PDB file of C-alpha atoms in Angstrom:
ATOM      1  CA  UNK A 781     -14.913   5.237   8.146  1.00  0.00           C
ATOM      2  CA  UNK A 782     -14.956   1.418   8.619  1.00  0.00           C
ATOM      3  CA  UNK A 783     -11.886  -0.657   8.796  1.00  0.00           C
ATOM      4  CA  UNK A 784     -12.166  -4.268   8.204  1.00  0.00           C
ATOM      5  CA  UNK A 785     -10.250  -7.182   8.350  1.00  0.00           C
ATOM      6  CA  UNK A 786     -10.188  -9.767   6.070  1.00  0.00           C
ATOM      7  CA  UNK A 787      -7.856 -12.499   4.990  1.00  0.00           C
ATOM      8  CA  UNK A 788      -7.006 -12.992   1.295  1.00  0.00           C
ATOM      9  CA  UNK A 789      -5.368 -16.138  -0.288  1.00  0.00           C
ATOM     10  CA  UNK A 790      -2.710 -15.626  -2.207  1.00  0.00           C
ATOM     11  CA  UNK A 791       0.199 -17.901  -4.399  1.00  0.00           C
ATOM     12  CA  UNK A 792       2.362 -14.766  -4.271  1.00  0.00           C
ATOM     13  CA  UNK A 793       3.027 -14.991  -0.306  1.00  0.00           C
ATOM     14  CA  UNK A 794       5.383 -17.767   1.285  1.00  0.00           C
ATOM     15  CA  UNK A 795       2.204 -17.767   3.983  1.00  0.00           C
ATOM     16  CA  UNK A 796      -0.459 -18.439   1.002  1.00  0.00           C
ATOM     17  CA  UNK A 797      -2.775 -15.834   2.145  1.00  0.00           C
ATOM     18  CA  UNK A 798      -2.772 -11.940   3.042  1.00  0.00           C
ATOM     19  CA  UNK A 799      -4.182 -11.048   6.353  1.00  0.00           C
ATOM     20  CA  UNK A 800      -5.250  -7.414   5.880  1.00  0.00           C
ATOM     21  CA  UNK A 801      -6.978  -4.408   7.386  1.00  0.00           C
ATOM     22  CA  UNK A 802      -8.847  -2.727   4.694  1.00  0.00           C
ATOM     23  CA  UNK A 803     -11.279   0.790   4.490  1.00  0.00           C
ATOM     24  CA  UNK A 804     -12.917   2.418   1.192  1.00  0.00           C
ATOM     25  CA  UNK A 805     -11.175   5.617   0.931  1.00  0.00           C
ATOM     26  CA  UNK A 806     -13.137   9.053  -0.564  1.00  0.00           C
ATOM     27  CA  UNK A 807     -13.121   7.723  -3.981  1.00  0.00           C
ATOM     28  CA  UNK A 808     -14.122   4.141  -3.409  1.00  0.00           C
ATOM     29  CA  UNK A 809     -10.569   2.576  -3.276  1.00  0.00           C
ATOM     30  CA  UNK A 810      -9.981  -0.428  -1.284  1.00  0.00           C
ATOM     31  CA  UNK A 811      -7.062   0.511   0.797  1.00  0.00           C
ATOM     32  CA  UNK A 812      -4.778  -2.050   3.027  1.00  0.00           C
ATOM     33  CA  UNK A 813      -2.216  -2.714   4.979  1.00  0.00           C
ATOM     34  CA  UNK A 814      -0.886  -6.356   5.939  1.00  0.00           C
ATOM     35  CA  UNK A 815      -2.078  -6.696  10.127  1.00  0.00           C
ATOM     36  CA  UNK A 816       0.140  -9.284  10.303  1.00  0.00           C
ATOM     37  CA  UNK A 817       3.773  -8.520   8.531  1.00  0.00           C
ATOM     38  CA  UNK A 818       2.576  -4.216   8.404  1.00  0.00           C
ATOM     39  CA  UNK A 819       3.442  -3.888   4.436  1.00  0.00           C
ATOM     40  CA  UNK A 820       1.023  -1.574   3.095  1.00  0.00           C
ATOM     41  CA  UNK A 821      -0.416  -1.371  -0.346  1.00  0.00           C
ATOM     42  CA  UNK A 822       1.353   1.469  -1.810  1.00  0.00           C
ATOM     43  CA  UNK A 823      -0.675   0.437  -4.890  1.00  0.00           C
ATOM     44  CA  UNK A 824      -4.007   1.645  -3.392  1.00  0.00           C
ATOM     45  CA  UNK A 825      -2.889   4.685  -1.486  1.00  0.00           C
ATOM     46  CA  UNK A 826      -1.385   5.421  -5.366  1.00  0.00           C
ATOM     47  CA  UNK A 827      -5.179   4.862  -6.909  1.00  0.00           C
ATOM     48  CA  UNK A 828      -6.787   6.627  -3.223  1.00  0.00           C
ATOM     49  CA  UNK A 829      -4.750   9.599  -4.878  1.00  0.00           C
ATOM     50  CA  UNK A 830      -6.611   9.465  -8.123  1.00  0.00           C
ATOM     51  CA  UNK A 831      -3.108   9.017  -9.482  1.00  0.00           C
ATOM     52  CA  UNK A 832      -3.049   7.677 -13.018  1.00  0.00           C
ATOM     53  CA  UNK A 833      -0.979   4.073 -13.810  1.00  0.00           C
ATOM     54  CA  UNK A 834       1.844   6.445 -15.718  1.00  0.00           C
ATOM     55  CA  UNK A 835       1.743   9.289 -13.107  1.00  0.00           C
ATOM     56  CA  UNK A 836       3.397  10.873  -9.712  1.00  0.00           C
ATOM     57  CA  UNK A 837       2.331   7.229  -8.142  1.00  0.00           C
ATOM     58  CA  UNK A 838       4.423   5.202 -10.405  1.00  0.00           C
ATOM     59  CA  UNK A 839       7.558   7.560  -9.967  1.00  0.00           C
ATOM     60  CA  UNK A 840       7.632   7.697  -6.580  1.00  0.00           C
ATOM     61  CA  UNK A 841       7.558   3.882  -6.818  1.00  0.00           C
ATOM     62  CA  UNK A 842      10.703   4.389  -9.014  1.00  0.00           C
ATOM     63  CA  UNK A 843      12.403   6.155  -6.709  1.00  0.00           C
ATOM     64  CA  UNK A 844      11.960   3.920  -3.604  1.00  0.00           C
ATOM     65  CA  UNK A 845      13.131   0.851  -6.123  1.00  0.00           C
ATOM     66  CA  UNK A 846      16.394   2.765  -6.557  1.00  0.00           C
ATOM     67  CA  UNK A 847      16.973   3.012  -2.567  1.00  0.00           C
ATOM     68  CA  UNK A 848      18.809  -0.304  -2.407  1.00  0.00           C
ATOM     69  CA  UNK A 849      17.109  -0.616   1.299  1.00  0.00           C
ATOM     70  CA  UNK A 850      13.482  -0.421   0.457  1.00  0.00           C
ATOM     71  CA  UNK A 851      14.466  -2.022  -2.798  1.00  0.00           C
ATOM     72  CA  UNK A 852      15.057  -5.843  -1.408  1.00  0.00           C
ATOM     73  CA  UNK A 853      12.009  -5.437   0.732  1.00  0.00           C
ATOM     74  CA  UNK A 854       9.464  -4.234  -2.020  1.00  0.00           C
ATOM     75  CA  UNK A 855       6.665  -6.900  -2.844  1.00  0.00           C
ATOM     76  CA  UNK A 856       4.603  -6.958  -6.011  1.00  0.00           C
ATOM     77  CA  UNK A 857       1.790  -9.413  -5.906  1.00  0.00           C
ATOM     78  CA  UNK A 858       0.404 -10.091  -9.769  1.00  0.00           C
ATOM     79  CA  UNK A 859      -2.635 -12.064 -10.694  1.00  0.00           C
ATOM     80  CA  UNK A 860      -5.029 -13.967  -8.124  1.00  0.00           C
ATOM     81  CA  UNK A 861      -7.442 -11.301  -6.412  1.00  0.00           C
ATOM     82  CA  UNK A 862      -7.455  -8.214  -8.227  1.00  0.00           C
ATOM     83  CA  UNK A 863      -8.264  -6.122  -4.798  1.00  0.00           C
ATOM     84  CA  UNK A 864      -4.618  -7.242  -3.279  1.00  0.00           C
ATOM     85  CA  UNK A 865      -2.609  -7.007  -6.645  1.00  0.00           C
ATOM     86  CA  UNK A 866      -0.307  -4.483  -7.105  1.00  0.00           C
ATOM     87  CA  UNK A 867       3.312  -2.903  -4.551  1.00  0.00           C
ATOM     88  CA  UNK A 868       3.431  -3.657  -1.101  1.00  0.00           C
ATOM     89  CA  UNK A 869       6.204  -2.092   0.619  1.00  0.00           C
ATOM     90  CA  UNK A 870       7.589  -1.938   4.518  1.00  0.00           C
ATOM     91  CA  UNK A 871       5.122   0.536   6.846  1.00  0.00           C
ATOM     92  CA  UNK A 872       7.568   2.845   7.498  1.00  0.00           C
ATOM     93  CA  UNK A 873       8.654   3.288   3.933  1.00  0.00           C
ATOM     94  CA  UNK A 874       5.278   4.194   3.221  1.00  0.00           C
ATOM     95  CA  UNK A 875       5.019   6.630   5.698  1.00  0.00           C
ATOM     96  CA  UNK A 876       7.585   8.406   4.972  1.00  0.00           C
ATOM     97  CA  UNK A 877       6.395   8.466   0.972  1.00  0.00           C
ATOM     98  CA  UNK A 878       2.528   9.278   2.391  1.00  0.00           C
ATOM     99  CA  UNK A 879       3.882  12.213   4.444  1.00  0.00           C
ATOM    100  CA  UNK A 880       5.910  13.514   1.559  1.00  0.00           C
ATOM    101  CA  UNK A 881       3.158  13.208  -0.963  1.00  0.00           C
ATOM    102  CA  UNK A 882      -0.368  12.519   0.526  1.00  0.00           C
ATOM    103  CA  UNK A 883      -1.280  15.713   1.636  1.00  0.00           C
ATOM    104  CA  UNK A 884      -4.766  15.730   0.438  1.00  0.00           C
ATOM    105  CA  UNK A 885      -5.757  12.474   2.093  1.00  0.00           C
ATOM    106  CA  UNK A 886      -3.912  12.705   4.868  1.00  0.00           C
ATOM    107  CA  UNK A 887      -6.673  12.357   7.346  1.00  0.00           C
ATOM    108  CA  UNK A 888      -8.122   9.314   5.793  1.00  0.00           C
ATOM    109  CA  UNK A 889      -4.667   7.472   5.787  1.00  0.00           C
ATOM    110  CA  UNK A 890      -4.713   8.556   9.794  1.00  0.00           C
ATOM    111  CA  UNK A 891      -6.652   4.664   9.590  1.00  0.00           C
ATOM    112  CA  UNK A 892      -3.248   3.423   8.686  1.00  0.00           C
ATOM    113  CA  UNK A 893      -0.825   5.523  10.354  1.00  0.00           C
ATOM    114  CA  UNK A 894      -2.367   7.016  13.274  1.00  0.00           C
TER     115      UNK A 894
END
């Protein structure tokens, strides 16, 4: 598995642009993390998952928006590049939610969190 790195410009980021690490998961999503602020795409890991729009993906989302801590932090990045569109939330957030609930790609998120 190849990680890349790649920079994406962006409206929807006070920097203009996304500075990401990125690898092709099983199934052909485009999963990333931010290399320089460490938000991760919870968005791809979601669609890595084969998780549907309306599924498990979208209510563990729910959940983390009701945690008033992860809550302020969560990022949603709509329009511009479709690859970087969709949640970013804080690394550790997202590892906890990927340990919980990523079993079955657990060694190809071992790109993001070792």
């Amino acid at each position: 598995m190849t990680i890349n790195k790649n920079i994406y410009n962006t409206s929807q980021d006070e920097r203009g642009y996304i500075s990401v690490y990125e690898f092709t998961s099983s199934n052909g999503t485009i999963v990333m993390w931010d290399s320089e602020c460490g938000y991760v795409n919870w968005t791809s890991i979601r669609k890595a998952m084969g998780w549907s729009k309306r599924g498990e993906g979208r209510n563990i989302m729910k959940e983390m928006e009701n945690v008033e801590k992860t809550a302020k932090d969560i990022r949603k990045i709509r329009g511009g590049i479709l690859k970087i569109q969709g949640t970013w939330i804080p690394f550790d957030d997202a590892y906890e939610a990927a340990k919980e609930y990523c079993y079955s790609i657990r060694y190809e998120l071992t790109q993001i969190f070792g």
